[in-house]
Amino acid sequence: MVDDILLRRRELTSNSNLMLNDQQLQFYALAEIDDLLRSIGKSLKQFEQLPQPPTSYLKSGSNNLIIEETTYNVQEMETEYLKLLQSCTEEQRNLYNAVLNSVETGSGGLYFVYGSGGCGKTYLWRTLICKLRSEGKIVLPVASSGIAATLKGWNNRNLQ
Ligand SMILES: Nc1ncnc2c1ncn2[C@@H]1O[C@H](COP(=O)(O)OP(=O)(O)OP(=O)(O)O)[C@@H](O)[C@H]1O
C-alpha cells in the first residue's frame, strides 16, 4: 500500500524530487485506510489500537494548501528549528514556549509580538513555524501586504 504513495504524492505536488520519511508514509497510508473505512461508514478514529495520523493528513484530497503543507521534509524542518532555537534569546524562547504551549494544549490564542526593527520577531516566527512543521502540523504564515509576504521569504498566503 505504501509503495506507490511517494509516486502519487510526487505527481500531486508536481515535485519529482519530493522525499517522504517513514513517518510521513505511515501517515499517508493511515489516511488511505481512513478513506476506505469512510466509504463503509466507519473511520480510523474508531480503531483506537491503530496509530492516528495528524488530522492534516486526513482527507487532504486535492486541496493544494494542504498538499503543500503536508509535504515538507520534516527532518529538514527539525534540523532547522533546532538550529534556530539554539540561539534564541531568553525573550524569544519565552514567547516560543508560550505559543507552542497554546498549540500543544489546544488552548489557542492571539499573540501580538512587537518590537523595534531587527529585534528578532521574524526569527521567532521562523523557529515556531519550523518546529510545528517538523511535527507535520499545518502552519499558514500570512502577511498584510504582498511585499512583506515576499520579503519574509515564507510560503506566505496574503489573506487581506
Ligand atoms: N536569536 C537570534 N540568534 C541569531 N540571529 C538572530 C536572532 N534573532 C534575530 N536574529 C537575526 O537578526 C536579524 C534581524 O532579526 P529579524 O529579521 O527576526 O528581526 P525583526 O524584528 O523581524 O525585524 P523587522 O521588524 O525589521 O522585520 C536577522 O538577520 C536574524 O536572523
PDB file of C-alpha atoms and ligand atoms in Angstrom:
ATOM      1  CA  MET A   1       0.000   0.000   0.000  1.00  0.00           C
ATOM      2  CA  VAL A   2       2.842   2.350   0.899  1.00  0.00           C
ATOM      3  CA  ASP A   3       4.786   1.564  -2.280  1.00  0.00           C
ATOM      4  CA  ASP A   4       3.018   3.959  -4.604  1.00  0.00           C
ATOM      5  CA  ILE A   5       2.299   6.713  -2.086  1.00  0.00           C
ATOM      6  CA  LEU A   6       5.542   8.537  -2.804  1.00  0.00           C
ATOM      7  CA  LEU A   7       4.913   8.313  -6.539  1.00  0.00           C
ATOM      8  CA  ARG A   8       1.399   9.661  -6.186  1.00  0.00           C
ATOM      9  CA  ARG A   9       2.467  12.472  -3.879  1.00  0.00           C
ATOM     10  CA  ARG A  10       5.153  13.433  -6.405  1.00  0.00           C
ATOM     11  CA  GLU A  11       2.525  13.582  -9.139  1.00  0.00           C
ATOM     12  CA  LEU A  12       0.074  15.541  -6.980  1.00  0.00           C
ATOM     13  CA  THR A  13       2.665  18.102  -5.967  1.00  0.00           C
ATOM     14  CA  SER A  14       4.386  18.153  -9.391  1.00  0.00           C
ATOM     15  CA  ASN A  15       7.605  17.695  -7.490  1.00  0.00           C
ATOM     16  CA  SER A  16       9.618  14.759  -8.771  1.00  0.00           C
ATOM     17  CA  ASN A  17      12.256  15.276  -6.051  1.00  0.00           C
ATOM     18  CA  LEU A  18       9.790  15.005  -3.190  1.00  0.00           C
ATOM     19  CA  MET A  19      11.006  12.742  -0.384  1.00  0.00           C
ATOM     20  CA  LEU A  20       8.844  11.371   2.406  1.00  0.00           C
ATOM     21  CA  ASN A  21      10.207   9.782   5.534  1.00  0.00           C
ATOM     22  CA  ASP A  22       8.825   6.599   7.082  1.00  0.00           C
ATOM     23  CA  GLN A  23       6.573   8.521   9.445  1.00  0.00           C
ATOM     24  CA  GLN A  24       5.034  10.570   6.647  1.00  0.00           C
ATOM     25  CA  LEU A  25       4.498   7.396   4.577  1.00  0.00           C
ATOM     26  CA  GLN A  26       2.799   5.803   7.560  1.00  0.00           C
ATOM     27  CA  PHE A  27       0.533   8.841   7.980  1.00  0.00           C
ATOM     28  CA  TYR A  28      -0.473   8.750   4.297  1.00  0.00           C
ATOM     29  CA  ALA A  29      -1.123   5.012   4.479  1.00  0.00           C
ATOM     30  CA  LEU A  30      -3.319   5.521   7.539  1.00  0.00           C
ATOM     31  CA  ALA A  31      -5.136   8.340   5.733  1.00  0.00           C
ATOM     32  CA  GLU A  32      -5.887   5.936   2.869  1.00  0.00           C
ATOM     33  CA  ILE A  33      -7.206   3.394   5.341  1.00  0.00           C
ATOM     34  CA  ASP A  34      -9.388   6.145   6.796  1.00  0.00           C
ATOM     35  CA  ASP A  35     -10.751   6.881   3.291  1.00  0.00           C
ATOM     36  CA  LEU A  36     -11.569   3.206   2.785  1.00  0.00           C
ATOM     37  CA  LEU A  37     -13.228   2.995   6.181  1.00  0.00           C
ATOM     38  CA  ARG A  38     -15.277   6.118   5.484  1.00  0.00           C
ATOM     39  CA  SER A  39     -16.621   4.526   2.305  1.00  0.00           C
ATOM     40  CA  ILE A  40     -18.259   1.908   4.533  1.00  0.00           C
ATOM     41  CA  GLY A  41     -19.438   4.409   7.131  1.00  0.00           C
ATOM     42  CA  LYS A  42     -16.610   3.982   9.598  1.00  0.00           C
ATOM     43  CA  SER A  43     -13.421   5.902  10.341  1.00  0.00           C
ATOM     44  CA  LEU A  44      -9.919   5.317  11.657  1.00  0.00           C
ATOM     45  CA  LYS A  45     -10.789   7.075  14.906  1.00  0.00           C
ATOM     46  CA  GLN A  46     -12.991   4.116  15.800  1.00  0.00           C
ATOM     47  CA  PHE A  47      -9.894   1.888  15.864  1.00  0.00           C
ATOM     48  CA  GLU A  48      -8.019   3.247  18.840  1.00  0.00           C
ATOM     49  CA  GLN A  49      -5.418   0.489  18.690  1.00  0.00           C
ATOM     50  CA  LEU A  50      -4.162   1.915  15.385  1.00  0.00           C
ATOM     51  CA  PRO A  51      -1.857   4.942  15.286  1.00  0.00           C
ATOM     52  CA  GLN A  52      -3.743   8.106  14.374  1.00  0.00           C
ATOM     53  CA  PRO A  53      -2.197  10.481  11.829  1.00  0.00           C
ATOM     54  CA  PRO A  54      -2.429  14.242  12.388  1.00  0.00           C
ATOM     55  CA  THR A  55      -5.773  15.465  11.064  1.00  0.00           C
ATOM     56  CA  SER A  56      -3.949  17.406   8.356  1.00  0.00           C
ATOM     57  CA  TYR A  57      -3.214  14.089   6.620  1.00  0.00           C
ATOM     58  CA  LEU A  58      -6.827  13.023   6.588  1.00  0.00           C
ATOM     59  CA  LYS A  59      -8.960  13.867   3.602  1.00  0.00           C
ATOM     60  CA  SER A  60      -6.216  16.042   2.137  1.00  0.00           C
ATOM     61  CA  GLY A  61      -7.662  15.241  -1.306  1.00  0.00           C
ATOM     62  CA  SER A  62      -6.634  17.822  -3.855  1.00  0.00           C
ATOM     63  CA  ASN A  63      -6.526  20.897  -1.607  1.00  0.00           C
ATOM     64  CA  ASN A  64      -3.265  22.460  -2.770  1.00  0.00           C
ATOM     65  CA  LEU A  65      -2.666  24.280   0.508  1.00  0.00           C
ATOM     66  CA  ILE A  66      -2.908  21.066   2.472  1.00  0.00           C
ATOM     67  CA  ILE A  67      -0.857  19.161  -0.090  1.00  0.00           C
ATOM     68  CA  GLU A  68       1.932  21.727   0.164  1.00  0.00           C
ATOM     69  CA  GLU A  69       1.745  21.890   3.924  1.00  0.00           C
ATOM     70  CA  THR A  70       1.943  18.142   4.353  1.00  0.00           C
ATOM     71  CA  THR A  71       4.856  17.588   2.025  1.00  0.00           C
ATOM     72  CA  TYR A  72       7.560  19.337   3.971  1.00  0.00           C
ATOM     73  CA  ASN A  73      10.645  17.344   4.742  1.00  0.00           C
ATOM     74  CA  VAL A  74      10.041  17.054   8.468  1.00  0.00           C
ATOM     75  CA  GLN A  75      13.638  16.066   9.138  1.00  0.00           C
ATOM     76  CA  GLU A  76      14.932  19.223   7.459  1.00  0.00           C
ATOM     77  CA  MET A  77      12.402  21.238   9.456  1.00  0.00           C
ATOM     78  CA  GLU A  78      13.576  19.629  12.669  1.00  0.00           C
ATOM     79  CA  THR A  79      17.227  20.351  11.900  1.00  0.00           C
ATOM     80  CA  GLU A  80      16.311  23.944  11.087  1.00  0.00           C
ATOM     81  CA  TYR A  81      14.226  24.575  14.200  1.00  0.00           C
ATOM     82  CA  LEU A  82      16.847  23.032  16.472  1.00  0.00           C
ATOM     83  CA  LYS A  83      19.457  25.313  14.939  1.00  0.00           C
ATOM     84  CA  LEU A  84      17.243  28.374  15.310  1.00  0.00           C
ATOM     85  CA  LEU A  85      16.088  27.504  18.815  1.00  0.00           C
ATOM     86  CA  GLN A  86      19.659  27.041  19.993  1.00  0.00           C
ATOM     87  CA  SER A  87      20.462  30.708  19.610  1.00  0.00           C
ATOM     88  CA  CYS A  88      17.081  32.153  20.623  1.00  0.00           C
ATOM     89  CA  THR A  89      17.351  34.819  23.275  1.00  0.00           C
ATOM     90  CA  GLU A  90      15.564  34.306  26.581  1.00  0.00           C
ATOM     91  CA  GLU A  91      12.794  36.651  25.461  1.00  0.00           C
ATOM     92  CA  GLN A  92      12.329  34.788  22.163  1.00  0.00           C
ATOM     93  CA  ARG A  93      12.378  31.470  23.997  1.00  0.00           C
ATOM     94  CA  ASN A  94       9.686  32.621  26.431  1.00  0.00           C
ATOM     95  CA  LEU A  95       7.442  33.632  23.555  1.00  0.00           C
ATOM     96  CA  TYR A  96       8.272  30.421  21.708  1.00  0.00           C
ATOM     97  CA  ASN A  97       7.226  28.374  24.746  1.00  0.00           C
ATOM     98  CA  ALA A  98       4.028  30.376  25.232  1.00  0.00           C
ATOM     99  CA  VAL A  99       2.862  29.992  21.624  1.00  0.00           C
ATOM    100  CA  LEU A 100       3.889  26.349  21.422  1.00  0.00           C
ATOM    101  CA  ASN A 101       2.135  25.595  24.674  1.00  0.00           C
ATOM    102  CA  SER A 102      -1.096  27.089  23.384  1.00  0.00           C
ATOM    103  CA  VAL A 103      -0.839  24.934  20.232  1.00  0.00           C
ATOM    104  CA  GLU A 104       0.003  21.774  22.123  1.00  0.00           C
ATOM    105  CA  THR A 105      -2.733  22.182  24.710  1.00  0.00           C
ATOM    106  CA  GLY A 106      -5.225  23.353  22.095  1.00  0.00           C
ATOM    107  CA  SER A 107      -5.993  26.411  24.181  1.00  0.00           C
ATOM    108  CA  GLY A 108      -5.482  28.688  21.164  1.00  0.00           C
ATOM    109  CA  GLY A 109      -4.832  32.370  21.486  1.00  0.00           C
ATOM    110  CA  LEU A 110      -3.829  35.510  19.731  1.00  0.00           C
ATOM    111  CA  TYR A 111      -0.271  36.714  20.281  1.00  0.00           C
ATOM    112  CA  PHE A 112       0.835  40.157  19.278  1.00  0.00           C
ATOM    113  CA  VAL A 113       4.613  40.384  19.187  1.00  0.00           C
ATOM    114  CA  TYR A 114       6.008  43.849  18.748  1.00  0.00           C
ATOM    115  CA  GLY A 115       9.421  45.402  18.968  1.00  0.00           C
ATOM    116  CA  SER A 116      11.844  47.591  17.094  1.00  0.00           C
ATOM    117  CA  GLY A 117      13.097  46.650  13.637  1.00  0.00           C
ATOM    118  CA  GLY A 118      15.664  43.884  13.731  1.00  0.00           C
ATOM    119  CA  CYS A 119      14.915  42.760  17.285  1.00  0.00           C
ATOM    120  CA  GLY A 120      14.157  39.191  16.164  1.00  0.00           C
ATOM    121  CA  LYS A 121      10.400  38.905  15.597  1.00  0.00           C
ATOM    122  CA  THR A 122      10.776  37.137  12.255  1.00  0.00           C
ATOM    123  CA  TYR A 123      13.422  34.877  13.710  1.00  0.00           C
ATOM    124  CA  LEU A 124      10.956  33.830  16.391  1.00  0.00           C
ATOM    125  CA  TRP A 125       8.229  33.077  13.820  1.00  0.00           C
ATOM    126  CA  ARG A 126      10.652  31.052  11.745  1.00  0.00           C
ATOM    127  CA  THR A 127      11.597  28.994  14.794  1.00  0.00           C
ATOM    128  CA  LEU A 128       7.948  28.334  15.629  1.00  0.00           C
ATOM    129  CA  ILE A 129       6.988  27.544  12.048  1.00  0.00           C
ATOM    130  CA  CYS A 130       9.844  25.062  11.604  1.00  0.00           C
ATOM    131  CA  LYS A 131       9.048  23.409  14.919  1.00  0.00           C
ATOM    132  CA  LEU A 132       5.359  22.923  14.070  1.00  0.00           C
ATOM    133  CA  ARG A 133       6.083  21.781  10.519  1.00  0.00           C
ATOM    134  CA  SER A 134       8.672  19.326  11.861  1.00  0.00           C
ATOM    135  CA  GLU A 135       5.703  17.684  13.613  1.00  0.00           C
ATOM    136  CA  GLY A 136       3.666  17.531  10.414  1.00  0.00           C
ATOM    137  CA  LYS A 137       1.396  20.345  11.548  1.00  0.00           C
ATOM    138  CA  ILE A 138      -0.020  22.891   9.155  1.00  0.00           C
ATOM    139  CA  VAL A 139       1.166  26.478   9.514  1.00  0.00           C
ATOM    140  CA  LEU A 140      -0.068  29.216   7.220  1.00  0.00           C
ATOM    141  CA  PRO A 141       2.012  32.352   7.720  1.00  0.00           C
ATOM    142  CA  VAL A 142       0.215  35.393   6.399  1.00  0.00           C
ATOM    143  CA  ALA A 143       1.297  38.966   5.904  1.00  0.00           C
ATOM    144  CA  SER A 144      -0.823  42.046   5.474  1.00  0.00           C
ATOM    145  CA  SER A 145       0.907  43.071   2.287  1.00  0.00           C
ATOM    146  CA  GLY A 146       2.295  41.295  -0.722  1.00  0.00           C
ATOM    147  CA  ILE A 147       5.686  42.952  -0.276  1.00  0.00           C
ATOM    148  CA  ALA A 148       6.001  41.824   3.334  1.00  0.00           C
ATOM    149  CA  ALA A 149       4.979  38.344   2.284  1.00  0.00           C
ATOM    150  CA  THR A 150       7.680  38.290  -0.377  1.00  0.00           C
ATOM    151  CA  LEU A 151      10.345  39.762   1.869  1.00  0.00           C
ATOM    152  CA  LYS A 152       9.721  37.250   4.623  1.00  0.00           C
ATOM    153  CA  GLY A 153      10.589  34.523   2.159  1.00  0.00           C
ATOM    154  CA  TRP A 154       7.984  32.199   3.588  1.00  0.00           C
ATOM    155  CA  ASN A 155       5.410  30.176   1.854  1.00  0.00           C
ATOM    156  CA  ASN A 156       3.044  33.036   2.523  1.00  0.00           C
ATOM    157  CA  ARG A 157      -0.582  33.455   1.776  1.00  0.00           C
ATOM    158  CA  ASN A 158      -1.685  37.026   1.503  1.00  0.00           C
ATOM    159  CA  LEU A 159      -5.053  36.885   3.226  1.00  0.00           C
ATOM    160  CA  GLN A 160      -6.009  40.521   3.454  1.00  0.00           C
TER     161      GLN A 160
HETATM  162  N1  LIG B   1      18.269  34.771  18.488  1.00  0.00           N
HETATM  163  C1  LIG B   1      18.882  35.075  17.364  1.00  0.00           C
HETATM  164  N2  LIG B   1      20.032  34.438  17.033  1.00  0.00           N
HETATM  165  C2  LIG B   1      20.681  34.734  15.884  1.00  0.00           C
HETATM  166  N3  LIG B   1      20.265  35.672  14.999  1.00  0.00           N
HETATM  167  C3  LIG B   1      19.141  36.331  15.290  1.00  0.00           C
HETATM  168  C4  LIG B   1      18.376  36.070  16.468  1.00  0.00           C
HETATM  169  N4  LIG B   1      17.310  36.883  16.466  1.00  0.00           N
HETATM  170  C5  LIG B   1      17.376  37.595  15.341  1.00  0.00           C
HETATM  171  N5  LIG B   1      18.472  37.281  14.632  1.00  0.00           N
HETATM  172  C6  LIG B   1      18.920  37.853  13.373  1.00  0.00           C
HETATM  173  O1  LIG B   1      18.810  39.246  13.458  1.00  0.00           O
HETATM  174  C7  LIG B   1      18.356  39.801  12.235  1.00  0.00           C
HETATM  175  C8  LIG B   1      17.067  40.587  12.479  1.00  0.00           C
HETATM  176  O2  LIG B   1      16.088  39.692  13.003  1.00  0.00           O
HETATM  177  P1  LIG B   1      14.596  39.657  12.461  1.00  0.00           P
HETATM  178  O3  LIG B   1      14.557  39.771  10.964  1.00  0.00           O
HETATM  179  O4  LIG B   1      13.951  38.478  13.063  1.00  0.00           O
HETATM  180  O5  LIG B   1      14.019  40.979  13.101  1.00  0.00           O
HETATM  181  P2  LIG B   1      12.559  41.608  13.000  1.00  0.00           P
HETATM  182  O6  LIG B   1      12.182  42.007  14.383  1.00  0.00           O
HETATM  183  O7  LIG B   1      11.625  40.684  12.305  1.00  0.00           O
HETATM  184  O8  LIG B   1      12.840  42.874  12.123  1.00  0.00           O
HETATM  185  P3  LIG B   1      11.799  43.783  11.281  1.00  0.00           P
HETATM  186  O9  LIG B   1      10.797  44.340  12.255  1.00  0.00           O
HETATM  187  O10 LIG B   1      12.654  44.858  10.709  1.00  0.00           O
HETATM  188  O11 LIG B   1      11.190  42.892  10.225  1.00  0.00           O
HETATM  189  C9  LIG B   1      18.160  38.644  11.285  1.00  0.00           C
HETATM  190  O12 LIG B   1      19.333  38.513  10.486  1.00  0.00           O
HETATM  191  C10 LIG B   1      18.022  37.461  12.208  1.00  0.00           C
HETATM  192  O13 LIG B   1      18.447  36.246  11.581  1.00  0.00           O
END
